[in-house]
């Protein structure tokens, strides 16, 4: 019964994740095309990573809804490796977004000189390489795999608990501490800017402070949702490695892991809500789709029942 409920939740969650992130990605592509702002590439990469999370989850739906589906071990390992690597790419993309927002606040006058296309490309390539290494590490080191599986295709069904411990201690918690440092430093810088503006009223600095506060608000919401979504899963996973009977792994996989996946749905919703430019692009996109639908509807309308067609009249008839 629990497996069926998880399967239904995944079946609903996966298309929502894909649709929300695709819409935000389209809006960001329109923004990049209009403004050329390179900072949008990191958020676009976040939307792409979350879209891949949704696509990778689609493959797990059939396994949860079917009671007697036991795929080969290598197939299950590859499937969970894709899920893990895409989730790692999403978390690392959040890290890049926070780092570059921090750079924009700390060095606003040198930001455009520091954020070049080459550096952005190198950082994104390095991000996906690192995410691939994290996700496919059990394939590179077979000791992280379980020898045989009797359960369904799941994280703890194919991966050893030591792999969970390494991912938590070397991946998740360093990222969490980095988030806390970046946000505290941005808060300190923004408070200094506000004090300077109150002392010297300059229009340029006032606009910069507004952008600082907006950047802080967006980063704070993204970090907060990230912590609330993934922290319970990783804490329970560490407890599971230390005491295997203290926490039933099915609870971790069925509920806490689903909570972590919800972060891939919250990211586009939060970003489209808090960022005015993205929200404006989505509104324009919706208005354009509405106009096309109405245009097609007006072009394909037919006379209603009981109406007569207007007869054609020639020029000679008009003269008569």
Tab-separated table of C-alpha atoms in Angstrom:
chain	number	residue	atom	x	y	z
A	1	UNK	CA	0.000	0.000	0.000
A	2	UNK	CA	2.848	2.386	0.866
A	3	UNK	CA	4.591	1.543	-2.389
A	4	UNK	CA	1.413	2.319	-4.342
A	5	UNK	CA	1.085	5.683	-2.588
A	6	UNK	CA	4.715	6.523	-3.369
A	7	UNK	CA	4.165	5.538	-6.995
A	8	UNK	CA	1.125	7.789	-7.286
A	9	UNK	CA	2.995	10.709	-5.695
A	10	UNK	CA	5.915	10.206	-8.085
A	11	UNK	CA	3.528	9.978	-11.048
A	12	UNK	CA	2.081	13.380	-10.100
A	13	UNK	CA	5.351	14.977	-9.000
A	14	UNK	CA	7.441	14.094	-12.063
A	15	UNK	CA	5.344	15.919	-14.723
A	16	UNK	CA	4.931	18.928	-12.413
A	17	UNK	CA	8.708	19.160	-11.983
A	18	UNK	CA	9.272	18.880	-15.733
A	19	UNK	CA	6.561	21.382	-16.712
A	20	UNK	CA	7.522	24.039	-14.135
A	21	UNK	CA	11.218	23.926	-14.941
A	22	UNK	CA	10.673	23.911	-18.708
A	23	UNK	CA	8.526	27.051	-18.426
A	24	UNK	CA	11.144	28.804	-16.291
A	25	UNK	CA	13.869	27.697	-18.715
A	26	UNK	CA	11.939	29.210	-21.637
A	27	UNK	CA	11.503	32.461	-19.714
A	28	UNK	CA	15.219	32.552	-18.889
A	29	UNK	CA	16.174	31.893	-22.506
A	30	UNK	CA	14.018	34.857	-23.551
A	31	UNK	CA	15.711	37.000	-20.898
A	32	UNK	CA	19.181	35.930	-21.997
A	33	UNK	CA	18.269	36.682	-25.607
A	34	UNK	CA	17.083	40.195	-24.683
A	35	UNK	CA	19.593	41.230	-22.031
A	36	UNK	CA	22.620	38.968	-22.493
A	37	UNK	CA	23.059	38.831	-18.705
A	38	UNK	CA	25.375	35.908	-17.948
A	39	UNK	CA	24.090	35.420	-14.416
A	40	UNK	CA	20.912	33.919	-15.850
A	41	UNK	CA	22.901	30.971	-17.196
A	42	UNK	CA	23.307	29.555	-13.694
A	43	UNK	CA	19.591	29.687	-12.983
A	44	UNK	CA	18.967	28.207	-16.441
A	45	UNK	CA	21.343	25.386	-15.526
A	46	UNK	CA	19.402	24.892	-12.272
A	47	UNK	CA	16.165	24.577	-14.247
A	48	UNK	CA	17.822	22.099	-16.646
A	49	UNK	CA	19.132	19.981	-13.751
A	50	UNK	CA	15.712	19.940	-12.070
A	51	UNK	CA	14.114	18.965	-15.385
A	52	UNK	CA	16.483	15.994	-15.614
A	53	UNK	CA	15.514	15.100	-12.042
A	54	UNK	CA	11.885	14.929	-13.140
A	55	UNK	CA	12.770	12.847	-16.208
A	56	UNK	CA	14.842	10.416	-14.152
A	57	UNK	CA	12.010	10.030	-11.645
A	58	UNK	CA	9.651	8.969	-14.447
A	59	UNK	CA	11.570	5.698	-14.726
A	60	UNK	CA	10.919	4.926	-11.058
A	61	UNK	CA	7.151	5.276	-11.283
A	62	UNK	CA	6.574	1.929	-12.995
A	63	UNK	CA	8.727	0.143	-10.420
A	64	UNK	CA	6.739	1.606	-7.536
A	65	UNK	CA	3.343	0.894	-9.081
A	66	UNK	CA	4.196	-2.667	-10.140
A	67	UNK	CA	4.462	-5.248	-7.388
A	68	UNK	CA	6.535	-7.868	-9.221
A	69	UNK	CA	8.976	-5.761	-11.220
A	70	UNK	CA	12.596	-6.691	-10.441
A	71	UNK	CA	14.940	-5.264	-13.103
A	72	UNK	CA	18.527	-6.505	-13.463
A	73	UNK	CA	20.938	-5.112	-10.921
A	74	UNK	CA	23.068	-3.179	-13.418
A	75	UNK	CA	19.950	-1.549	-14.856
A	76	UNK	CA	18.785	-0.546	-11.395
A	77	UNK	CA	22.229	0.805	-10.485
A	78	UNK	CA	22.295	2.926	-13.653
A	79	UNK	CA	18.800	4.239	-12.989
A	80	UNK	CA	19.616	5.295	-9.430
A	81	UNK	CA	22.944	6.742	-10.607
A	82	UNK	CA	21.064	9.020	-13.017
A	83	UNK	CA	18.690	10.097	-10.239
A	84	UNK	CA	21.591	10.781	-7.862
A	85	UNK	CA	23.707	12.662	-10.415
A	86	UNK	CA	20.800	14.885	-11.514
A	87	UNK	CA	19.954	15.666	-7.880
A	88	UNK	CA	23.620	16.452	-7.236
A	89	UNK	CA	23.630	18.758	-10.284
A	90	UNK	CA	20.582	20.567	-8.889
A	91	UNK	CA	22.260	21.064	-5.500
A	92	UNK	CA	25.525	22.215	-7.114
A	93	UNK	CA	23.583	24.616	-9.364
A	94	UNK	CA	22.056	26.179	-6.258
A	95	UNK	CA	25.596	26.550	-4.933
A	96	UNK	CA	26.720	28.380	-8.080
A	97	UNK	CA	23.679	30.666	-7.983
A	98	UNK	CA	24.440	31.585	-4.367
A	99	UNK	CA	28.161	32.111	-5.071
A	100	UNK	CA	27.560	34.439	-8.005
A	101	UNK	CA	24.878	36.383	-6.152
A	102	UNK	CA	27.397	36.796	-3.348
A	103	UNK	CA	29.979	38.015	-5.872
A	104	UNK	CA	27.480	40.502	-7.319
A	105	UNK	CA	26.897	41.987	-3.868
A	106	UNK	CA	30.530	41.967	-2.719
A	107	UNK	CA	32.028	43.342	-5.949
A	108	UNK	CA	29.200	45.049	-7.844
A	109	UNK	CA	31.482	47.286	-9.939
A	110	UNK	CA	33.722	44.422	-11.093
A	111	UNK	CA	31.026	41.784	-11.493
A	112	UNK	CA	30.676	42.050	-15.269
A	113	UNK	CA	34.461	41.944	-15.718
A	114	UNK	CA	34.770	38.863	-13.502
A	115	UNK	CA	31.783	36.941	-14.879
A	116	UNK	CA	32.912	36.221	-18.423
A	117	UNK	CA	31.450	33.705	-20.835
A	118	UNK	CA	34.529	31.487	-20.553
A	119	UNK	CA	34.365	31.335	-16.769
A	120	UNK	CA	30.649	30.637	-16.810
A	121	UNK	CA	31.145	27.799	-19.309
A	122	UNK	CA	34.028	26.278	-17.348
A	123	UNK	CA	32.075	26.385	-14.111
A	124	UNK	CA	29.042	24.720	-15.684
A	125	UNK	CA	31.144	21.995	-17.298
A	126	UNK	CA	32.933	21.375	-13.986
A	127	UNK	CA	29.575	21.247	-12.207
A	128	UNK	CA	28.210	18.478	-14.446
A	129	UNK	CA	31.469	16.526	-14.293
A	130	UNK	CA	31.405	16.621	-10.496
A	131	UNK	CA	27.717	15.678	-10.415
A	132	UNK	CA	28.399	12.751	-12.754
A	133	UNK	CA	31.258	11.535	-10.560
A	134	UNK	CA	29.066	11.715	-7.454
A	135	UNK	CA	26.167	9.883	-9.090
A	136	UNK	CA	28.173	7.208	-10.877
A	137	UNK	CA	30.712	6.666	-8.093
A	138	UNK	CA	29.232	3.228	-7.224
A	139	UNK	CA	29.941	2.156	-10.812
A	140	UNK	CA	33.533	3.381	-10.538
A	141	UNK	CA	33.951	1.759	-7.102
A	142	UNK	CA	31.906	-1.491	-7.057
A	143	UNK	CA	32.376	-1.737	-3.294
A	144	UNK	CA	29.619	0.845	-2.891
A	145	UNK	CA	27.133	-1.507	-4.559
A	146	UNK	CA	25.177	-4.230	-2.819
A	147	UNK	CA	25.965	-7.713	-4.131
A	148	UNK	CA	22.374	-8.746	-4.628
A	149	UNK	CA	19.022	-7.038	-4.428
A	150	UNK	CA	15.765	-8.589	-3.367
A	151	UNK	CA	13.779	-5.398	-2.994
A	152	UNK	CA	12.570	-3.009	-5.618
A	153	UNK	CA	14.887	-0.664	-7.417
A	154	UNK	CA	15.714	1.896	-4.722
A	155	UNK	CA	18.635	3.873	-3.336
A	156	UNK	CA	19.338	1.663	-0.342
A	157	UNK	CA	18.460	-1.430	-2.352
A	158	UNK	CA	21.472	-1.042	-4.673
A	159	UNK	CA	23.894	1.271	-2.834
A	160	UNK	CA	25.816	0.490	0.310
A	161	UNK	CA	25.347	2.647	3.397
A	162	UNK	CA	28.988	3.761	3.211
A	163	UNK	CA	28.188	5.524	-0.071
A	164	UNK	CA	25.456	7.493	1.685
A	165	UNK	CA	27.909	8.468	4.416
A	166	UNK	CA	30.500	9.719	1.911
A	167	UNK	CA	27.948	11.702	-0.096
A	168	UNK	CA	26.639	13.315	3.087
A	169	UNK	CA	29.971	14.204	4.684
A	170	UNK	CA	31.834	15.211	1.510
A	171	UNK	CA	28.950	16.660	-0.487
A	172	UNK	CA	25.825	17.798	1.301
A	173	UNK	CA	27.104	19.237	4.576
A	174	UNK	CA	30.014	21.230	3.024
A	175	UNK	CA	27.483	22.769	0.636
A	176	UNK	CA	25.162	23.537	3.555
A	177	UNK	CA	27.929	25.283	5.517
A	178	UNK	CA	28.918	27.233	2.395
A	179	UNK	CA	25.320	28.400	1.999
A	180	UNK	CA	25.230	29.602	5.605
A	181	UNK	CA	28.517	31.504	5.198
A	182	UNK	CA	27.450	33.145	1.925
A	183	UNK	CA	24.114	34.291	3.283
A	184	UNK	CA	25.592	35.671	6.514
A	185	UNK	CA	28.231	37.564	4.534
A	186	UNK	CA	25.605	38.944	2.122
A	187	UNK	CA	23.512	40.064	5.083
A	188	UNK	CA	26.483	41.921	6.541
A	189	UNK	CA	27.332	43.603	3.215
A	190	UNK	CA	23.727	44.615	2.580
A	191	UNK	CA	23.415	46.162	6.047
A	192	UNK	CA	26.571	48.220	5.399
A	193	UNK	CA	25.123	49.393	2.070
A	194	UNK	CA	21.903	50.471	3.737
A	195	UNK	CA	23.808	52.505	6.320
A	196	UNK	CA	25.874	54.187	3.625
A	197	UNK	CA	22.756	55.087	1.646
A	198	UNK	CA	21.122	56.627	4.691
A	199	UNK	CA	24.201	58.789	5.219
A	200	UNK	CA	24.751	59.750	1.595
A	201	UNK	CA	21.639	59.737	-0.557
A	202	UNK	CA	22.844	58.788	-3.965
A	203	UNK	CA	20.539	57.357	-6.614
A	204	UNK	CA	23.052	54.854	-7.968
A	205	UNK	CA	23.728	53.342	-4.588
A	206	UNK	CA	20.018	53.204	-3.819
A	207	UNK	CA	19.386	51.132	-6.883
A	208	UNK	CA	22.273	48.858	-5.956
A	209	UNK	CA	20.874	48.367	-2.456
A	210	UNK	CA	17.500	47.403	-3.905
A	211	UNK	CA	19.126	44.778	-6.088
A	212	UNK	CA	21.156	43.567	-3.097
A	213	UNK	CA	18.035	43.036	-1.025
A	214	UNK	CA	16.273	41.278	-3.892
A	215	UNK	CA	19.258	38.999	-4.411
A	216	UNK	CA	19.417	38.242	-0.690
A	217	UNK	CA	15.704	37.487	-0.552
A	218	UNK	CA	15.873	35.094	-3.499
A	219	UNK	CA	18.961	33.312	-2.202
A	220	UNK	CA	17.457	33.071	1.285
A	221	UNK	CA	14.295	31.432	-0.031
A	222	UNK	CA	16.245	28.994	-2.224
A	223	UNK	CA	18.602	28.047	0.611
A	224	UNK	CA	15.757	27.708	3.110
A	225	UNK	CA	13.764	25.393	0.861
A	226	UNK	CA	16.920	23.421	0.056
A	227	UNK	CA	17.646	22.869	3.751
A	228	UNK	CA	14.058	21.928	4.623
A	229	UNK	CA	13.857	19.551	1.658
A	230	UNK	CA	17.152	17.657	1.868
A	231	UNK	CA	18.387	17.966	5.459
A	232	UNK	CA	15.985	15.339	6.942
A	233	UNK	CA	16.992	12.802	4.270
A	234	UNK	CA	20.741	13.170	4.849
A	235	UNK	CA	20.457	13.221	8.643
A	236	UNK	CA	18.317	10.072	8.593
A	237	UNK	CA	20.789	8.492	6.148
A	238	UNK	CA	23.707	9.137	8.512
A	239	UNK	CA	21.719	7.728	11.421
A	240	UNK	CA	20.966	4.698	9.253
A	241	UNK	CA	24.680	4.084	8.605
A	242	UNK	CA	25.493	4.226	12.316
A	243	UNK	CA	22.457	2.323	13.587
A	244	UNK	CA	20.766	0.189	10.947
A	245	UNK	CA	17.786	-0.630	13.182
A	246	UNK	CA	17.192	2.889	14.482
A	247	UNK	CA	15.581	4.125	11.268
A	248	UNK	CA	13.662	1.920	8.813
A	249	UNK	CA	15.236	2.655	5.443
A	250	UNK	CA	11.825	2.391	3.758
A	251	UNK	CA	10.729	5.514	5.653
A	252	UNK	CA	13.818	7.355	4.396
A	253	UNK	CA	13.268	6.320	0.787
A	254	UNK	CA	9.509	6.575	0.666
A	255	UNK	CA	8.981	9.897	2.422
A	256	UNK	CA	12.202	11.791	3.163
A	257	UNK	CA	13.545	11.182	-0.336
A	258	UNK	CA	10.264	12.439	-1.788
A	259	UNK	CA	10.648	15.560	0.327
A	260	UNK	CA	14.061	16.114	-1.237
A	261	UNK	CA	12.651	15.671	-4.726
A	262	UNK	CA	10.077	18.372	-3.988
A	263	UNK	CA	12.978	20.830	-3.929
A	264	UNK	CA	13.213	20.455	-7.722
A	265	UNK	CA	9.612	21.669	-7.933
A	266	UNK	CA	10.024	24.474	-5.396
A	267	UNK	CA	13.050	25.990	-7.149
A	268	UNK	CA	11.224	27.138	-10.321
A	269	UNK	CA	8.139	28.192	-8.368
A	270	UNK	CA	10.139	30.341	-5.965
A	271	UNK	CA	12.343	31.827	-8.637
A	272	UNK	CA	9.424	32.702	-10.906
A	273	UNK	CA	7.588	34.276	-7.959
A	274	UNK	CA	10.413	36.336	-6.465
A	275	UNK	CA	12.164	37.395	-9.685
A	276	UNK	CA	10.211	40.136	-11.419
A	277	UNK	CA	11.952	39.653	-14.793
A	278	UNK	CA	11.158	35.947	-14.915
A	279	UNK	CA	7.577	36.591	-13.821
A	280	UNK	CA	7.188	39.210	-16.560
A	281	UNK	CA	8.514	36.817	-19.208
A	282	UNK	CA	6.121	34.106	-18.064
A	283	UNK	CA	3.231	36.569	-18.227
A	284	UNK	CA	4.210	37.618	-21.749
A	285	UNK	CA	4.537	33.984	-22.752
A	286	UNK	CA	1.085	33.172	-21.380
A	287	UNK	CA	-0.395	36.229	-23.098
A	288	UNK	CA	1.181	35.193	-26.396
A	289	UNK	CA	-0.217	31.681	-26.125
A	290	UNK	CA	-3.641	33.107	-25.265
A	291	UNK	CA	-3.582	35.399	-28.315
A	292	UNK	CA	-2.666	32.505	-30.595
A	293	UNK	CA	-5.460	30.351	-29.179
A	294	UNK	CA	-7.982	33.134	-29.634
A	295	UNK	CA	-6.718	33.816	-33.140
A	296	UNK	CA	-7.075	30.169	-34.095
A	297	UNK	CA	-10.526	30.103	-32.516
A	298	UNK	CA	-11.664	33.149	-34.458
A	299	UNK	CA	-10.238	31.808	-37.685
A	300	UNK	CA	-11.966	28.459	-37.370
A	301	UNK	CA	-15.402	29.558	-36.203
A	302	UNK	CA	-18.487	28.225	-37.950
A	303	UNK	CA	-21.990	29.702	-38.234
A	304	UNK	CA	-24.135	28.670	-35.337
A	305	UNK	CA	-27.314	26.644	-35.688
A	306	UNK	CA	-30.226	28.598	-37.081
A	307	UNK	CA	-28.137	31.329	-38.744
A	308	UNK	CA	-28.082	31.959	-42.454
A	309	UNK	CA	-25.071	32.824	-44.554
A	310	UNK	CA	-24.912	36.329	-46.045
A	311	UNK	CA	-25.543	36.212	-49.814
A	312	UNK	CA	-22.982	37.681	-52.162
A	313	UNK	CA	-24.009	40.712	-54.222
A	314	UNK	CA	-22.370	41.667	-57.508
A	315	UNK	CA	-21.682	45.229	-58.710
A	316	UNK	CA	-24.500	44.993	-61.350
A	317	UNK	CA	-26.983	44.029	-58.681
A	318	UNK	CA	-25.912	46.978	-56.571
A	319	UNK	CA	-26.434	49.315	-59.554
A	320	UNK	CA	-29.955	47.910	-60.151
